[in-house]
Amino acid sequence: MGRTGSFDEGSSHTRSEDGSSSSSDQDGSMRRYRSIIDDWDAFVEACEEPAQTTVRRNPLKAHDDFDKQLRNDFDTVNQADWNRNIYRLPGVESPGKSMLHWRGEYYVQEESAAVPVTVLDPQPGERILDIAAAPGGKATQIAAHMENTGTLVANDANERRLQSLFANIYRTGAACAVVTNYEGQNLPLDDRFDRILVDAPCSGEGNECRRSFQAASDDRVDGLADLQKQIIETGVTLLNEGGTMVYSTCTFAPAENEGVVRHALDNTDLSIEPVDIDVPHQNGVKTFETKEYGDEMRETVRIYPHHMQSGGMYVAKLRK
Amino acid sequence: MDVETYGIRFIRVQDIGLKPTTYALQILDKHIEKNRVELSRSDFVSLLEGDHVTVWDAEGLTKGYVAIEYMGRVMGCGMYQNSIISSRIPKGRAQELQQFL
């Protein structure tokens, strides 16, 4: 079901002979990324529609009759093939208004946002770190994979957002979670983890494309890329030998995605592993504008809004 | 590493003894074999509104905290005494749930 590189990156018809983009691509909008988007028309169309509403069943709390009760609560319910815990609720505007949600039997989560933890593949009994955990969508998904055994350190730098994290941990019954409040790049270095999720603070173009269709400024992207590199370097120190790290963002800017992964490969013990996921996607890009990121980026994954009728996402899998 | 919270609180120590939290009872759910009380929709709504509910089939129930069951799943904590149940589900959570029943 995925795409495996049939798209010829950099082949925009607006590209000039010297390889630079035309001025129409540099108007501050998402057109800047046209050359690295497989189906531009589909992308634009998807950005004009709201993302499809989806919820993720929580095995820690969901009852045996969850499927039946969910279908009682909502008119149309479709289960995703690639992850049977994902339920699509087309047209539903308030998916959190149900007894099942109150009780923690599901979490309202964009479908593409469920990909990073699926790739991370947490196992019961492990020690896992979620470096930027609030408000808890991926942290609670990790706890469910762990079957509430082992330890999940759910960290977030933002003290105000910790309240949402506490509430979601409690509501979903993620009893294996321990919450900490450190800047990701300044976590204490005395612990070690089997797996680490770096769902990094980013410019959020994956959702901004629906709001304003504006790309992030270079200054903002560069500043975030510096932070993301620092966070990933801290993460490498905290990872056990042979451990797995998943780096993800919800943005399109290659400087925050392939650029950060390139930095990690060049400056740490991390090596790249193929992201093996059965969802529509495009492979990561090896070049963008004047920057080269390398052939290895084909092992990473870009999910655009038109792929899953969801938010944009970038996912890379790394091993120490 | 300094920790903000560890896991989920299971028990509160109160003057009258140890009280299981609503979150704990929801997690334990199927494993709770004693002091479970199943309520109808109307009784459960009354309970959430703060009313006391009479339990007609009180066989096996002992005075103290009980797990309140609705639609086959444990919803939270109640207090049982003399055939009467009252809610121990936090008020804010109870008000939130009422909107969806």
Coordinates of C-alpha atoms in Angstrom, one line a residue:
Chain A
M1 CA 0.0 0.0 0.0
G2 CA 2.9 2.5 0.5
R3 CA 4.7 4.4 -2.1
T4 CA 8.3 3.4 -2.6
G5 CA 9.9 6.1 -4.6
S6 CA 8.0 6.3 -7.9
F7 CA 8.0 10.0 -7.4
D8 CA 10.8 11.9 -9.1
E9 CA 11.8 14.5 -6.6
G10 CA 12.8 17.9 -7.7
S11 CA 11.0 17.7 -11.0
S12 CA 8.7 20.7 -10.5
H13 CA 7.9 22.4 -13.9
T14 CA 8.6 25.7 -12.2
R15 CA 12.2 24.8 -11.6
S16 CA 14.7 26.9 -13.6
E17 CA 17.6 25.4 -15.5
D18 CA 20.1 25.9 -12.7
G19 CA 17.9 23.9 -10.4
S20 CA 16.6 26.7 -8.3
S21 CA 12.9 27.2 -7.7
S22 CA 11.0 29.9 -9.5
S23 CA 9.8 33.0 -7.6
S24 CA 6.2 31.6 -7.6
D25 CA 7.4 28.8 -5.3
Q26 CA 9.0 31.3 -2.9
D27 CA 5.9 33.3 -1.9
G28 CA 6.0 32.0 1.6
S29 CA 3.3 29.4 1.0
M30 CA 3.5 25.6 0.8
R31 CA 4.4 26.0 -2.8
R32 CA 7.9 26.0 -1.6
Y33 CA 7.6 22.3 -1.1
R34 CA 5.9 21.6 -4.5
S35 CA 9.0 19.9 -5.9
I36 CA 9.1 17.3 -3.0
I37 CA 5.4 16.5 -3.0
D38 CA 4.4 13.6 -5.1
D39 CA 0.9 14.8 -6.1
W40 CA 0.6 18.5 -5.7
D41 CA -3.1 18.7 -6.8
A42 CA -4.1 16.1 -4.3
F43 CA -2.1 17.8 -1.6
V44 CA -3.8 21.2 -2.2
E45 CA -7.2 19.5 -2.3
A46 CA -6.5 17.7 1.0
C47 CA -5.4 21.0 2.6
E48 CA -8.7 22.5 1.7
E49 CA -10.6 19.9 3.7
P50 CA -10.5 19.2 7.4
A51 CA -8.6 16.1 8.4
Q52 CA -10.7 13.0 8.9
T53 CA -11.7 12.4 12.5
T54 CA -10.1 9.3 13.9
V55 CA -9.8 7.7 17.3
R56 CA -7.4 5.1 18.7
R57 CA -8.9 2.3 20.8
N58 CA -7.0 2.0 24.1
P59 CA -6.5 -1.7 24.9
L60 CA -5.7 -0.9 28.5
K61 CA -9.3 0.1 29.1
A62 CA -11.4 -0.9 26.1
H63 CA -14.1 -3.4 26.9
D64 CA -14.9 -6.5 24.8
D65 CA -17.9 -4.7 23.3
F66 CA -16.0 -1.6 22.4
D67 CA -16.6 -2.0 18.7
K68 CA -20.3 -2.4 19.2
Q69 CA -20.6 0.5 21.6
L70 CA -18.6 2.8 19.3
R71 CA -20.9 2.0 16.4
N72 CA -23.9 2.8 18.7
D73 CA -22.4 6.2 19.5
F74 CA -21.4 7.3 16.0
D75 CA -23.3 6.8 12.6
T76 CA -20.3 5.8 10.5
V77 CA -17.3 3.9 11.8
N78 CA -14.5 2.4 9.7
Q79 CA -11.6 0.5 11.0
A80 CA -8.2 1.1 9.5
D81 CA -6.5 -1.9 7.9
W82 CA -2.9 -1.0 8.9
N83 CA -3.8 -0.6 12.6
R84 CA -6.9 -2.3 13.9
N85 CA -7.0 0.0 16.9
I86 CA -7.7 3.0 14.6
Y87 CA -11.3 3.9 13.9
R88 CA -12.3 6.5 11.4
L89 CA -15.4 8.6 12.2
P90 CA -16.1 10.6 9.0
G91 CA -17.9 13.9 9.6
V92 CA -17.8 13.7 13.4
E93 CA -17.0 17.0 14.9
S94 CA -16.9 16.2 18.6
P95 CA -15.4 12.7 18.9
G96 CA -14.6 13.2 22.6
K97 CA -18.2 13.5 23.6
S98 CA -19.0 10.0 24.7
M99 CA -19.0 7.7 27.7
L100 CA -16.3 5.6 26.1
H101 CA -14.0 8.5 25.8
W102 CA -14.7 9.7 29.3
R103 CA -13.8 6.2 30.5
G104 CA -10.5 6.2 28.6
E105 CA -11.5 3.5 26.1
Y106 CA -10.2 5.5 23.2
Y107 CA -8.0 8.5 22.5
V108 CA -8.8 11.1 19.9
Q109 CA -5.8 11.0 17.7
E110 CA -5.0 11.9 14.1
E111 CA -4.4 8.7 12.1
S112 CA -0.9 9.8 10.9
A113 CA 0.0 10.6 14.5
A114 CA -0.3 6.9 15.3
V115 CA 2.5 6.0 12.9
P116 CA 5.6 7.0 14.9
V117 CA 4.8 4.7 17.9
T118 CA 3.8 1.9 15.6
V119 CA 7.3 2.2 14.0
L120 CA 8.9 2.5 17.5
D121 CA 7.2 -0.9 18.4
P122 CA 7.5 -0.7 22.2
Q123 CA 7.5 -4.0 24.0
P124 CA 6.1 -5.0 27.4
G125 CA 8.6 -4.7 30.2
E126 CA 11.0 -2.3 28.5
R127 CA 12.2 1.1 29.6
I128 CA 11.0 3.7 27.1
L129 CA 11.5 7.5 27.0
D130 CA 9.1 9.9 25.2
I131 CA 11.1 13.1 25.2
A132 CA 8.3 15.5 24.3
A133 CA 5.2 13.7 25.6
A134 CA 2.5 16.3 26.2
P135 CA -0.4 16.2 25.8
G136 CA 0.0 12.4 25.7
G137 CA -1.3 11.0 22.5
K138 CA 1.8 9.0 21.7
A139 CA 2.8 8.4 25.3
T140 CA -0.5 6.7 26.1
Q141 CA -0.1 4.7 22.8
I142 CA 3.3 3.6 24.0
A143 CA 1.8 2.5 27.4
A144 CA -0.8 0.5 25.6
H145 CA 1.9 -1.3 23.5
M146 CA 3.8 -2.0 26.8
E147 CA 0.6 -3.5 28.3
N148 CA 1.4 -1.3 31.3
T149 CA 4.5 -3.3 32.2
G150 CA 8.0 -1.8 32.3
T151 CA 8.6 2.0 32.7
L152 CA 7.6 4.8 30.4
V153 CA 9.2 8.1 31.2
A154 CA 6.9 10.7 29.7
N155 CA 8.8 14.0 29.6
D156 CA 7.8 17.4 28.6
A157 CA 9.5 20.8 28.9
N158 CA 6.3 22.8 29.1
E159 CA 5.0 22.9 32.6
R160 CA 1.5 24.1 31.6
R161 CA 1.1 21.2 29.1
L162 CA 1.9 18.7 31.8
Q163 CA -1.6 19.1 33.1
S164 CA -3.0 17.7 29.9
L165 CA -0.5 14.9 30.1
F166 CA -1.5 14.0 33.7
A167 CA -5.2 14.0 32.7
N168 CA -4.6 11.8 29.7
I169 CA -2.4 9.3 31.6
Y170 CA -5.1 9.0 34.3
R171 CA -8.0 8.8 31.9
T172 CA -6.3 6.1 29.7
G173 CA -5.0 4.1 32.7
A174 CA -1.3 4.4 31.6
A175 CA -0.1 3.3 35.0
C176 CA 3.4 2.5 33.8
A177 CA 4.0 6.2 33.0
V178 CA 6.3 8.4 35.1
V179 CA 6.2 12.1 34.2
T180 CA 9.2 14.4 34.2
N181 CA 9.6 18.1 33.3
Y182 CA 12.9 18.7 31.6
E183 CA 13.9 20.4 28.4
G184 CA 14.5 17.5 26.0
Q185 CA 18.1 18.6 25.3
N186 CA 18.8 18.9 29.1
L187 CA 17.5 15.6 30.4
P188 CA 19.8 14.1 33.1
L189 CA 22.2 11.6 31.5
D190 CA 22.3 8.9 34.1
D191 CA 19.4 6.7 32.9
R192 CA 19.3 4.4 29.9
F193 CA 16.4 3.3 27.7
D194 CA 15.6 0.5 25.3
R195 CA 13.6 2.8 23.0
I196 CA 13.3 6.5 22.7
L197 CA 10.7 8.5 20.9
V198 CA 11.8 12.0 19.8
D199 CA 8.5 13.5 18.5
A200 CA 10.3 16.8 18.3
P201 CA 8.9 20.3 18.7
C202 CA 8.6 21.6 15.2
S203 CA 7.1 24.2 12.9
G204 CA 3.9 22.2 12.5
E205 CA 3.4 22.7 8.8
G206 CA 1.6 19.4 8.7
N207 CA -1.4 21.1 10.3
E208 CA -0.6 24.7 9.3
C209 CA -1.1 23.7 5.7
R210 CA -4.9 23.4 6.5
R211 CA -5.0 26.6 8.5
S212 CA -3.1 29.2 6.5
F213 CA -1.2 27.2 3.8
Q214 CA 1.9 29.2 4.8
A215 CA 5.3 27.6 5.1
A216 CA 7.4 28.4 8.2
S217 CA 10.1 31.1 7.8
D218 CA 13.7 30.1 7.4
D219 CA 14.6 31.7 10.7
R220 CA 12.0 29.7 12.5
V221 CA 13.0 26.5 10.7
D222 CA 16.7 27.0 11.4
G223 CA 16.1 27.7 15.1
L224 CA 13.9 24.6 15.5
A225 CA 16.4 22.5 13.6
D226 CA 19.2 23.5 16.0
L227 CA 17.0 22.5 19.0
Q228 CA 16.0 19.2 17.3
K229 CA 19.6 18.3 16.8
Q230 CA 20.4 19.0 20.4
I231 CA 17.5 16.9 21.6
I232 CA 18.5 14.0 19.3
E233 CA 22.1 14.2 20.6
T234 CA 20.8 13.9 24.2
G235 CA 18.6 11.0 23.2
V236 CA 21.5 9.1 21.7
T237 CA 23.4 9.3 25.1
L238 CA 20.3 8.0 26.9
L239 CA 19.7 5.1 24.5
N240 CA 21.0 1.6 25.2
E241 CA 23.5 0.0 22.8
G242 CA 21.3 -1.7 20.1
G243 CA 18.3 0.5 21.2
T244 CA 15.8 2.0 18.8
M245 CA 15.1 5.7 18.4
V246 CA 12.2 7.1 16.3
Y247 CA 12.5 10.7 15.2
S248 CA 9.3 12.3 14.1
T249 CA 7.8 15.7 13.3
C250 CA 4.6 17.0 12.0
T251 CA 6.2 19.4 9.5
F252 CA 7.4 19.4 5.9
A253 CA 10.6 21.4 6.1
P254 CA 13.5 19.2 5.2
A255 CA 15.8 21.1 7.4
E256 CA 13.7 19.9 10.4
N257 CA 13.4 16.4 9.0
E258 CA 16.1 14.9 6.7
G259 CA 18.5 17.6 7.9
V260 CA 18.3 16.6 11.5
V261 CA 18.6 12.9 10.6
R262 CA 21.7 13.7 8.5
H263 CA 23.2 15.5 11.4
A264 CA 22.5 12.5 13.7
L265 CA 24.0 10.1 11.2
D266 CA 27.2 12.2 10.8
N267 CA 27.7 13.1 14.5
T268 CA 26.5 10.2 16.6
D269 CA 26.5 6.4 16.7
L270 CA 23.1 6.2 15.2
S271 CA 22.5 4.3 11.9
I272 CA 19.3 4.4 9.9
E273 CA 16.8 1.6 9.5
P274 CA 14.0 1.3 7.0
V275 CA 10.6 2.5 8.2
D276 CA 8.4 -0.5 7.4
I277 CA 4.9 0.7 7.6
D278 CA 1.9 -0.2 5.4
V279 CA 0.4 3.2 4.9
P280 CA 0.4 5.5 1.9
H281 CA 3.5 7.7 2.0
Q282 CA 6.4 9.1 0.1
N283 CA 10.0 8.3 0.9
G284 CA 12.2 11.0 2.5
V285 CA 14.1 13.3 0.2
K286 CA 17.8 13.3 -0.6
T287 CA 18.0 16.9 -1.8
F288 CA 16.0 20.0 -1.4
E289 CA 16.9 23.4 -2.8
T290 CA 20.6 23.6 -2.4
K291 CA 20.9 21.0 0.4
E292 CA 22.0 17.4 0.1
Y293 CA 20.8 14.9 2.7
G294 CA 22.0 11.6 1.2
D295 CA 20.5 8.5 -0.3
E296 CA 19.8 7.0 3.2
M297 CA 16.9 9.4 3.5
R298 CA 14.9 7.1 1.2
E299 CA 14.5 4.9 4.2
T300 CA 12.6 7.6 6.0
V301 CA 8.9 8.4 5.4
R302 CA 6.9 11.5 4.6
I303 CA 3.2 11.4 5.0
Y304 CA 1.4 14.2 3.4
P305 CA -2.2 15.2 4.1
H306 CA -3.6 13.6 1.0
H307 CA -2.0 10.2 1.9
M308 CA -4.1 9.5 4.9
Q309 CA -6.6 12.4 5.0
S310 CA -4.7 13.3 8.1
G311 CA -2.0 15.7 9.3
G312 CA 1.4 15.7 7.8
M313 CA 4.1 13.6 9.4
Y314 CA 7.8 12.7 9.0
V315 CA 9.2 9.5 10.5
A316 CA 12.7 8.2 10.7
K317 CA 13.9 5.0 12.5
L318 CA 17.4 4.9 13.9
R319 CA 19.4 2.4 15.9
K320 CA 22.5 2.8 18.1
Chain B
M1 CA 15.9 12.3 37.4
D2 CA 13.3 14.4 39.3
V3 CA 9.8 12.9 38.9
E4 CA 6.5 14.9 38.8
T5 CA 4.2 11.9 39.1
Y6 CA 4.6 8.1 39.3
G7 CA 1.9 6.1 37.6
I8 CA -1.7 6.5 38.8
R9 CA -2.9 6.9 42.3
F10 CA -4.7 3.8 43.4
I11 CA -5.6 4.5 47.0
R12 CA -6.4 7.6 49.1
V13 CA -5.9 7.4 52.8
Q14 CA -8.9 8.8 54.5
D15 CA -10.1 9.1 58.2
I16 CA -12.4 6.1 57.7
G17 CA -9.8 4.0 55.9
L18 CA -8.3 3.4 52.5
K19 CA -10.4 4.5 49.5
P20 CA -9.8 3.1 46.0
T21 CA -9.7 5.8 43.4
T22 CA -12.2 5.8 40.5
Y23 CA -9.3 5.5 38.1
A24 CA -8.0 2.4 39.9
L25 CA -11.3 0.7 39.9
Q26 CA -11.7 1.3 36.1
I27 CA -8.2 -0.3 35.5
L28 CA -9.0 -3.3 37.7
D29 CA -12.5 -3.7 36.2
K30 CA -12.9 -7.4 35.3
H31 CA -10.6 -8.4 38.2
I32 CA -13.0 -7.0 40.8
E33 CA -15.0 -10.0 42.1
K34 CA -16.6 -8.7 45.2
N35 CA -18.6 -5.5 46.1
R36 CA -19.6 -4.8 42.5
V37 CA -23.0 -3.1 42.0
E38 CA -24.6 -3.0 38.6
L39 CA -26.9 -0.1 38.0
S40 CA -29.5 0.7 35.5
R41 CA -29.2 3.9 33.4
S42 CA -31.7 5.8 35.5
D43 CA -30.1 4.8 38.8
F44 CA -26.6 5.6 37.5
V45 CA -27.7 9.0 36.3
S46 CA -29.3 9.7 39.7
L47 CA -26.1 8.6 41.4
L48 CA -24.1 11.0 39.3
E49 CA -26.5 13.8 40.1
G50 CA -25.7 13.3 43.8
D51 CA -28.7 11.2 44.8
H52 CA -28.6 8.1 46.9
V53 CA -29.8 4.9 45.2
T54 CA -31.4 1.9 46.8
V55 CA -29.9 -1.4 46.0
W56 CA -32.6 -4.1 46.0
D57 CA -30.3 -7.1 45.4
A58 CA -27.6 -6.6 48.1
E59 CA -26.6 -10.2 48.4
G60 CA -22.8 -10.4 49.1
L61 CA -22.4 -6.7 49.4
T62 CA -20.5 -5.5 52.5
K63 CA -20.5 -2.1 54.1
G64 CA -17.8 0.1 52.5
Y65 CA -16.5 1.0 49.1
V66 CA -18.0 -0.7 46.1
A67 CA -17.3 -0.7 42.3
I68 CA -20.1 0.9 40.4
E69 CA -20.9 -1.0 37.2
Y70 CA -22.8 0.3 34.2
M71 CA -23.1 -1.2 30.8
G72 CA -20.9 -4.1 31.9
R73 CA -18.0 -1.9 32.8
V74 CA -16.7 -0.5 36.1
M75 CA -17.3 3.2 36.1
G76 CA -16.0 4.3 39.5
C77 CA -16.2 4.2 43.2
G78 CA -19.3 4.3 45.4
M79 CA -20.1 3.8 49.1
Y80 CA -22.5 1.1 50.3
Q81 CA -24.3 1.0 53.6
N82 CA -27.8 -0.3 54.6
S83 CA -28.9 -1.0 51.1
I84 CA -28.1 2.5 49.9
I85 CA -25.3 3.5 47.5
S86 CA -23.9 7.0 47.1
S87 CA -21.3 8.1 44.6
R88 CA -17.6 8.6 45.3
I89 CA -16.8 9.6 41.7
P90 CA -15.2 13.0 41.8
K91 CA -17.9 15.7 41.2
G92 CA -16.3 17.3 38.2
R93 CA -15.9 13.9 36.5
A94 CA -19.4 12.9 37.4
Q95 CA -20.8 16.2 35.8
E96 CA -18.7 15.6 32.7
L97 CA -20.1 12.1 32.3
Q98 CA -23.7 13.1 32.8
Q99 CA -23.6 15.0 29.4
F100 CA -22.9 11.7 27.6
L101 CA -25.6 9.5 29.1

